[in-house]
PDB file of C-alpha atoms in Angstrom:
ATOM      1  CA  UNK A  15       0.000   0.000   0.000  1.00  0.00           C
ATOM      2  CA  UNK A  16       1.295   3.764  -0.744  1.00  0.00           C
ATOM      3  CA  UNK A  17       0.085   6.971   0.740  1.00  0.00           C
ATOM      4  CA  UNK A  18       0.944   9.884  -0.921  1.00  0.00           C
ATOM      5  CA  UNK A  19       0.443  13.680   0.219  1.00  0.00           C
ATOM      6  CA  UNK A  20      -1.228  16.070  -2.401  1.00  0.00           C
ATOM      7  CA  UNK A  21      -1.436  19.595  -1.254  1.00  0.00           C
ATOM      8  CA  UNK A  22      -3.077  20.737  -4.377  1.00  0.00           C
ATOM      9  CA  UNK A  23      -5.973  18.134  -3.685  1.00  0.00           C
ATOM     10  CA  UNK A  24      -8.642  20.479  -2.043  1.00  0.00           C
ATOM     11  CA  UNK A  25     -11.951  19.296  -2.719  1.00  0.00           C
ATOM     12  CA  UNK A  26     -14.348  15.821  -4.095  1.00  0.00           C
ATOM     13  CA  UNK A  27     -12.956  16.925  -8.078  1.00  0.00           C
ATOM     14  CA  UNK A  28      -9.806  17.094  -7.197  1.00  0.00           C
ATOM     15  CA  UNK A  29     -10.352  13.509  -5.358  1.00  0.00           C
ATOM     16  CA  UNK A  30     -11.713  12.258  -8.376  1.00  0.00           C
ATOM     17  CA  UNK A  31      -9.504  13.412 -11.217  1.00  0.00           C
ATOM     18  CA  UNK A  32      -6.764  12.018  -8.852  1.00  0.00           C
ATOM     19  CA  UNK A  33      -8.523   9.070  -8.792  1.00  0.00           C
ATOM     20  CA  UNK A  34      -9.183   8.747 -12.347  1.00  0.00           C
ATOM     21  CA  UNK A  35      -5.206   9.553 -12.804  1.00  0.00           C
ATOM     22  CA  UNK A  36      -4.162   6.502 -10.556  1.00  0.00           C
ATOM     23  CA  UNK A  37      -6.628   4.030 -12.303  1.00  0.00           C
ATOM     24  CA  UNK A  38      -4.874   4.823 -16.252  1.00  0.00           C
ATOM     25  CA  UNK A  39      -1.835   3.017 -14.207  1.00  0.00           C
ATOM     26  CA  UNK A  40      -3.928   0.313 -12.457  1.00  0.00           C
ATOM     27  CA  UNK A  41      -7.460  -0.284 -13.404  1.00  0.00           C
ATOM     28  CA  UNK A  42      -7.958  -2.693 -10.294  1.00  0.00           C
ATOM     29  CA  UNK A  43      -6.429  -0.555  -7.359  1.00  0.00           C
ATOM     30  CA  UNK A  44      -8.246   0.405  -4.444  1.00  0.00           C
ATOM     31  CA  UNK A  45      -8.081   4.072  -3.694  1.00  0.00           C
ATOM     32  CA  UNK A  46      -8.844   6.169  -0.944  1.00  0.00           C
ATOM     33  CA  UNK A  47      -8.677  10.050  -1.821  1.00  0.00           C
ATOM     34  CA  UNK A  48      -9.129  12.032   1.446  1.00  0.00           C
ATOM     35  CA  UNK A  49      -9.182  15.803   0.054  1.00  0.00           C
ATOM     36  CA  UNK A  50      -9.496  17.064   3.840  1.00  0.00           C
ATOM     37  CA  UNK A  51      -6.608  15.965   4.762  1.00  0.00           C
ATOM     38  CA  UNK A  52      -4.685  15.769   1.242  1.00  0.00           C
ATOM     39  CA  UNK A  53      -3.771  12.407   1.184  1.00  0.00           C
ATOM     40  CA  UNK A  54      -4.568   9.232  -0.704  1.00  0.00           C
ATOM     41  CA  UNK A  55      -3.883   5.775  -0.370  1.00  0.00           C
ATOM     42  CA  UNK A  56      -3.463   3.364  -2.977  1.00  0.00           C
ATOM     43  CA  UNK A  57      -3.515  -0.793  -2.795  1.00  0.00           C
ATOM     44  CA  UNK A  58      -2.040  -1.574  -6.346  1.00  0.00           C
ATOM     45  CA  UNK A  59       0.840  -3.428  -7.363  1.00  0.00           C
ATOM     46  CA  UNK A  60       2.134  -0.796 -10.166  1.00  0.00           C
ATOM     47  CA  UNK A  61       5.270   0.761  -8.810  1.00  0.00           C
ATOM     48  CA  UNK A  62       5.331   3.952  -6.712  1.00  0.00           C
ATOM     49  CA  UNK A  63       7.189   5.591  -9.369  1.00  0.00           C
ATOM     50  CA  UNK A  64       4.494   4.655 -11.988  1.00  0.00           C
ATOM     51  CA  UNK A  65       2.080   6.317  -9.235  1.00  0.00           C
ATOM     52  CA  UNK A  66       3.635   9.238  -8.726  1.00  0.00           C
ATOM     53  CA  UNK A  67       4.549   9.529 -12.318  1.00  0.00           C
ATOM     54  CA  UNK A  68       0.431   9.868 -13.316  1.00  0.00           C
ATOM     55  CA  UNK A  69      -0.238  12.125 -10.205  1.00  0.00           C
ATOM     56  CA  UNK A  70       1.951  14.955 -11.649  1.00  0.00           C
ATOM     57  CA  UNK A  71       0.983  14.038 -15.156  1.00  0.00           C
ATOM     58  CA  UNK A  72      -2.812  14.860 -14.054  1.00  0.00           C
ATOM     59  CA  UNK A  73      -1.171  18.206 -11.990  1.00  0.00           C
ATOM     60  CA  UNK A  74      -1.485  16.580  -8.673  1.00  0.00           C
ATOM     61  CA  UNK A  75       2.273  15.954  -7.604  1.00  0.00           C
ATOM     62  CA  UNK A  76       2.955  14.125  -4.325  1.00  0.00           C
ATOM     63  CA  UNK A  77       5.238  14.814  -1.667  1.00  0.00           C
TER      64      UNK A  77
END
């Protein structure tokens, strides 16, 4: 499992185009976008990199 901080993820659209972003890598992951608290957790087996890779594609880089 990864958790990844997104400060630019502020509200449910944000959660969802992350979302969206996360399932072009792996169609089967379970996500958890929490735009409260900027984070999101992901159960996939695609690499981190791959991950983080589509979050800043779709203009939500992690930290």
């Amino acid at each position: 499992m990864y958790q990844f901080t997104i400060p630019n993820m502020a509200c449910g659209g944000c959660a969802r185009s992350v979302t969206k972003a996360l399932q072009g890598v792996d169609a089967d992951a379970k996500i958890e976008a929490d735009p409260t608290v900027h984070r999101v957790s992901v159960e996939s087996p695609a690499s981190e990199a791959a991950l983080r890779a589509a979050l800043t594609a779709a203009g939500y880089p992690a930290s």
